[in-house]
Structure formats: structure tokens, C-alpha cells
Amino acid sequence: MIVGLWRWRGNPLCRGTDRREAWLSLWAALLIVLGAPLAGWAAAEAAHDVLLRTAHEQQRDRQRIWATAEHVTVLPPLDSETETAAGAPNRHRVAARWTGSDGTPHTGTVVLRRLVQPGDRFHVWADSHGRLTSRPMSTRSAGSYALLAGLAAAACTTAALEAGRRVTVRLLMRRRYARWDAEWVRIGPDWGRTGTSN
């Protein structure tokens, strides 16, 4: 691209819009090559800090405790298609009771994939107030989500830069065509009459 710009430098057929378009493409390419990875890295770092803090808070706040099943209801598979639902595992809605880390008793409903009978004990995750919650995020998951956030930021930056370049090139082309139209209006009526006598 730089060689092309240098070659066009003294060419009499090179218009100002051609030069602007070439410089625009060069700068857009440089910004994509340098800016997109930088934006992705910055987004990944910011997301990693936030997600790591969240993971540590969840690991501190959530505990795995024992719950006792009181009533079990078998739920149909999530897939409603008959052929694929036949091999899908059933889900079980379990009414259970458990004791929170502060000693207060709790009751609630849990959906399990494995079959339990009333009176069976199983593990659940609960917060410091004894409310049911999901498994805490691991530091590995935080890193994976941060990587995805960085990739998304880099892709969005690339898309925004390329969209900006295309819009600007379109505006340059519109201006170029407007100049051509103006030139055609000026010289069009005399086109091909050079050297004729009227």
C-alpha cells in the first residue's frame, strides 16, 4: 500500500480523492492492526479484574451444604421432539429443606438431573443467608469470560474502523461523481465537435 502511494505521488492521473482514499485505507489498516488488539487487551484486562473480584466474592459468600429431599416430581425433558426426547435424561423438581450456615432452617425447590428419593441427602449451593444460589464462578471461568470479552472488543473495534472507512470512501466517491457530473455538464455539449466547422 505504501509502495502504491509512493508510485501515485507524481502521477498526473492521480486525483486528490485518490490520494485521500489511499491514505484513508492506510490509516484504517494501521489502526486495525494496532488499535484492535490494544482495545481487545484493555477490555480483557478490565473484564478480568471485575470477573476475578466477582469470583472471589462468590467463593467467599457461597457454601456447599447438605439438603434433604422431601418431595420429588419428575419433569419432562426440555426437548419437546419425541425422537430426541426419548434419550434425554429426565429432570426432577425436588422440594427440599436445609440449614443455612447461620443455623436457620430453609425450604425451597431444586431442579436436579439425578433421581433422588424423599429422605435422600444431596448437595446444594447457598449464600451466607441460606438462600439457594448457583455454583460460584471459578477463576478459570473468569479468565475465559475475560478472553471472550477481549475478543469481542477487538472484533467490534475492527468492525467500527472498517465501517468508518467504508462510509468515508463512499462520501469521497459521491464527491468525485458530483465533480464528474459538473465537468460533463460543462464540456458535454461540445463533446466530439472539435475541429468541425459550423
CSV table of C-alpha atoms in Angstrom, one decimal:
chain,number,residue,atom,x,y,z
A,1,MET,CA,0.0,0.0,0.0
A,2,ILE,CA,2.8,2.4,0.9
A,3,VAL,CA,4.6,1.5,-2.4
A,4,GLY,CA,1.4,2.2,-4.2
A,5,LEU,CA,1.1,5.6,-2.5
A,6,TRP,CA,4.7,6.4,-3.4
A,7,ARG,CA,4.1,5.4,-7.0
A,8,TRP,CA,1.0,7.6,-7.3
A,9,ARG,CA,2.8,10.6,-5.8
A,10,GLY,CA,3.8,12.2,-9.1
A,11,ASN,CA,1.3,10.6,-11.4
A,12,PRO,CA,-0.8,13.3,-13.3
A,13,LEU,CA,-3.8,11.0,-13.5
A,14,CYS,CA,-3.9,10.7,-9.7
A,15,ARG,CA,-6.7,12.9,-8.3
A,16,GLY,CA,-6.8,14.4,-4.8
A,17,THR,CA,-9.6,12.0,-3.9
A,18,ASP,CA,-7.4,9.0,-5.0
A,19,ARG,CA,-4.7,10.2,-2.6
A,20,ARG,CA,-7.2,10.8,0.2
A,21,GLU,CA,-8.7,7.3,-0.3
A,22,ALA,CA,-5.3,5.7,-0.3
A,23,TRP,CA,-4.2,7.5,2.9
A,24,LEU,CA,-7.5,6.6,4.5
A,25,SER,CA,-7.1,2.9,3.7
A,26,LEU,CA,-3.5,3.0,5.0
A,27,TRP,CA,-4.5,4.6,8.3
A,28,ALA,CA,-7.5,2.4,8.7
A,29,ALA,CA,-5.3,-0.7,8.2
A,30,LEU,CA,-2.7,0.6,10.7
A,31,LEU,CA,-5.5,1.3,13.3
A,32,ILE,CA,-7.0,-2.1,12.8
A,33,VAL,CA,-3.6,-3.9,13.1
A,34,LEU,CA,-2.5,-1.9,16.1
A,35,GLY,CA,-5.7,-0.5,17.7
A,36,ALA,CA,-8.0,-3.5,17.6
A,37,PRO,CA,-5.6,-5.8,19.6
A,38,LEU,CA,-4.9,-2.9,22.0
A,39,ALA,CA,-8.6,-2.4,22.6
A,40,GLY,CA,-9.1,-6.1,23.0
A,41,TRP,CA,-6.3,-6.4,25.5
A,42,ALA,CA,-7.6,-3.4,27.5
A,43,ALA,CA,-11.2,-4.8,27.6
A,44,ALA,CA,-9.9,-8.2,28.6
A,45,GLU,CA,-7.8,-6.8,31.4
A,46,ALA,CA,-10.7,-4.7,32.7
A,47,ALA,CA,-13.2,-7.6,32.4
A,48,HIS,CA,-10.7,-10.0,34.1
A,49,ASP,CA,-10.3,-7.7,37.1
A,50,VAL,CA,-14.1,-7.3,37.5
A,51,LEU,CA,-14.8,-11.0,37.0
A,52,LEU,CA,-12.0,-12.1,39.3
A,53,ARG,CA,-13.3,-9.9,42.0
A,54,THR,CA,-16.8,-11.3,41.5
A,55,ALA,CA,-15.4,-14.9,41.5
A,56,HIS,CA,-13.6,-14.3,44.8
A,57,GLU,CA,-16.7,-12.7,46.3
A,58,GLN,CA,-18.9,-15.6,45.3
A,59,GLN,CA,-16.4,-18.1,46.6
A,60,ARG,CA,-16.3,-16.3,49.9
A,61,ASP,CA,-20.1,-15.9,50.1
A,62,ARG,CA,-21.4,-19.3,48.8
A,63,GLN,CA,-21.1,-22.6,50.5
A,64,ARG,CA,-21.9,-26.1,49.5
A,65,ILE,CA,-24.3,-27.6,52.1
A,66,TRP,CA,-26.4,-30.7,52.5
A,67,ALA,CA,-30.2,-30.6,51.7
A,68,THR,CA,-32.8,-33.3,52.4
A,69,ALA,CA,-35.4,-34.2,49.8
A,70,GLU,CA,-39.0,-34.0,51.0
A,71,HIS,CA,-41.0,-34.4,47.8
A,72,VAL,CA,-39.8,-35.4,44.2
A,73,THR,CA,-41.7,-34.6,40.9
A,74,VAL,CA,-40.4,-35.9,37.6
A,75,LEU,CA,-40.4,-33.2,34.9
A,76,PRO,CA,-40.4,-33.9,31.1
A,77,PRO,CA,-37.2,-33.4,29.1
A,78,LEU,CA,-36.6,-29.9,27.8
A,79,ASP,CA,-36.6,-31.1,24.2
A,80,SER,CA,-40.2,-31.5,23.0
A,81,GLU,CA,-39.4,-33.5,19.9
A,82,THR,CA,-40.5,-37.1,20.5
A,83,GLU,CA,-37.5,-38.7,18.8
A,84,THR,CA,-34.8,-36.8,20.6
A,85,ALA,CA,-36.7,-36.6,23.9
A,86,ALA,CA,-36.7,-40.4,24.3
A,87,GLY,CA,-33.0,-40.5,25.1
A,88,ALA,CA,-32.8,-37.2,27.1
A,89,PRO,CA,-32.5,-37.5,30.8
A,90,ASN,CA,-35.4,-36.6,33.0
A,91,ARG,CA,-35.3,-33.7,35.4
A,92,HIS,CA,-36.6,-33.8,38.9
A,93,ARG,CA,-38.2,-31.0,40.8
A,94,VAL,CA,-37.3,-31.6,44.5
A,95,ALA,CA,-38.9,-29.9,47.4
A,96,ALA,CA,-36.1,-29.8,50.0
A,97,ARG,CA,-35.1,-28.5,53.4
A,98,TRP,CA,-31.7,-27.4,54.6
A,99,THR,CA,-30.0,-25.5,57.3
A,100,GLY,CA,-28.0,-22.3,56.4
A,101,SER,CA,-24.5,-21.6,57.6
A,102,ASP,CA,-26.1,-19.3,60.3
A,103,GLY,CA,-28.2,-22.2,61.6
A,104,THR,CA,-31.6,-21.1,60.3
A,105,PRO,CA,-33.8,-23.7,58.6
A,106,HIS,CA,-34.8,-23.2,55.0
A,107,THR,CA,-37.1,-24.8,52.5
A,108,GLY,CA,-37.2,-24.5,48.7
A,109,THR,CA,-37.3,-26.2,45.4
A,110,VAL,CA,-34.3,-27.5,43.4
A,111,VAL,CA,-34.2,-29.0,39.9
A,112,LEU,CA,-31.9,-32.0,39.7
A,113,ARG,CA,-30.9,-34.3,36.8
A,114,ARG,CA,-30.3,-37.3,39.0
A,115,LEU,CA,-33.1,-39.1,40.7
A,116,VAL,CA,-33.4,-38.8,44.5
A,117,GLN,CA,-36.0,-40.2,46.8
A,118,PRO,CA,-37.7,-38.4,49.7
A,119,GLY,CA,-35.3,-38.5,52.7
A,120,ASP,CA,-32.2,-38.6,50.5
A,121,ARG,CA,-29.5,-36.0,51.1
A,122,PHE,CA,-27.8,-34.1,48.3
A,123,HIS,CA,-25.6,-31.0,48.0
A,124,VAL,CA,-26.8,-27.5,47.1
A,125,TRP,CA,-25.1,-24.1,46.9
A,126,ALA,CA,-26.4,-21.5,49.3
A,127,ASP,CA,-25.3,-17.9,50.1
A,128,SER,CA,-24.4,-16.6,53.6
A,129,HIS,CA,-28.2,-16.0,54.3
A,130,GLY,CA,-29.0,-19.6,53.4
A,131,ARG,CA,-30.7,-18.8,50.1
A,132,LEU,CA,-30.2,-21.2,47.2
A,133,THR,CA,-27.8,-19.9,44.6
A,134,SER,CA,-25.7,-21.2,41.7
A,135,ARG,CA,-22.2,-22.6,42.0
A,136,PRO,CA,-19.6,-19.8,42.5
A,137,MET,CA,-17.6,-18.7,39.4
A,138,SER,CA,-14.1,-20.2,39.3
A,139,THR,CA,-11.0,-18.2,38.5
A,140,ARG,CA,-10.6,-20.2,35.3
A,141,SER,CA,-14.1,-19.3,34.2
A,142,ALA,CA,-13.3,-15.6,34.9
A,143,GLY,CA,-10.3,-15.9,32.7
A,144,SER,CA,-12.3,-17.5,29.9
A,145,TYR,CA,-15.0,-14.9,30.1
A,146,ALA,CA,-12.4,-12.1,30.1
A,147,LEU,CA,-10.8,-13.6,27.0
A,148,LEU,CA,-14.1,-13.6,25.2
A,149,ALA,CA,-14.8,-10.0,26.2
A,150,GLY,CA,-11.4,-9.0,24.8
A,151,LEU,CA,-12.0,-10.9,21.5
A,152,ALA,CA,-15.5,-9.2,21.3
A,153,ALA,CA,-13.9,-5.8,21.9
A,154,ALA,CA,-11.3,-6.3,19.3
A,155,ALA,CA,-13.9,-7.5,16.7
A,156,CYS,CA,-16.2,-4.5,17.5
A,157,THR,CA,-13.2,-2.1,17.1
A,158,THR,CA,-12.3,-3.7,13.8
A,159,ALA,CA,-15.9,-3.5,12.6
A,160,ALA,CA,-16.2,0.1,13.6
A,161,LEU,CA,-13.0,1.1,11.9
A,162,GLU,CA,-13.9,-0.7,8.7
A,163,ALA,CA,-17.4,0.8,8.8
A,164,GLY,CA,-15.9,4.3,9.2
A,165,ARG,CA,-13.5,3.7,6.3
A,166,ARG,CA,-16.3,2.5,4.0
A,167,VAL,CA,-18.6,5.4,4.9
A,168,THR,CA,-15.7,7.9,4.3
A,169,VAL,CA,-14.8,6.2,1.0
A,170,ARG,CA,-18.5,6.4,-0.1
A,171,LEU,CA,-18.5,10.1,0.7
A,172,LEU,CA,-15.3,10.6,-1.3
A,173,MET,CA,-16.8,8.6,-4.2
A,174,ARG,CA,-20.0,10.7,-4.1
A,175,ARG,CA,-17.9,13.9,-4.2
A,176,ARG,CA,-15.9,12.5,-7.1
A,177,TYR,CA,-19.0,11.6,-9.1
A,178,ALA,CA,-20.5,15.1,-8.4
A,179,ARG,CA,-17.4,16.7,-9.9
A,180,TRP,CA,-17.6,14.4,-12.9
A,181,ASP,CA,-21.2,15.4,-13.4
A,182,ALA,CA,-20.3,19.1,-13.2
A,183,GLU,CA,-17.5,18.6,-15.7
A,184,TRP,CA,-19.8,16.7,-18.0
A,185,VAL,CA,-22.4,19.5,-17.9
A,186,ARG,CA,-19.6,22.0,-18.7
A,187,ILE,CA,-18.0,20.1,-21.7
A,188,GLY,CA,-20.7,17.6,-22.6
A,189,PRO,CA,-22.4,19.7,-25.3
A,190,ASP,CA,-19.2,20.2,-27.2
A,191,TRP,CA,-18.1,16.6,-27.0
A,192,GLY,CA,-16.8,15.3,-30.3
A,193,ARG,CA,-17.2,18.6,-32.1
A,194,THR,CA,-13.5,19.6,-32.0
A,195,GLY,CA,-12.3,20.5,-35.5
A,196,THR,CA,-15.8,20.7,-37.1
A,197,SER,CA,-16.9,23.9,-38.7
A,198,ASN,CA,-20.4,25.2,-38.1
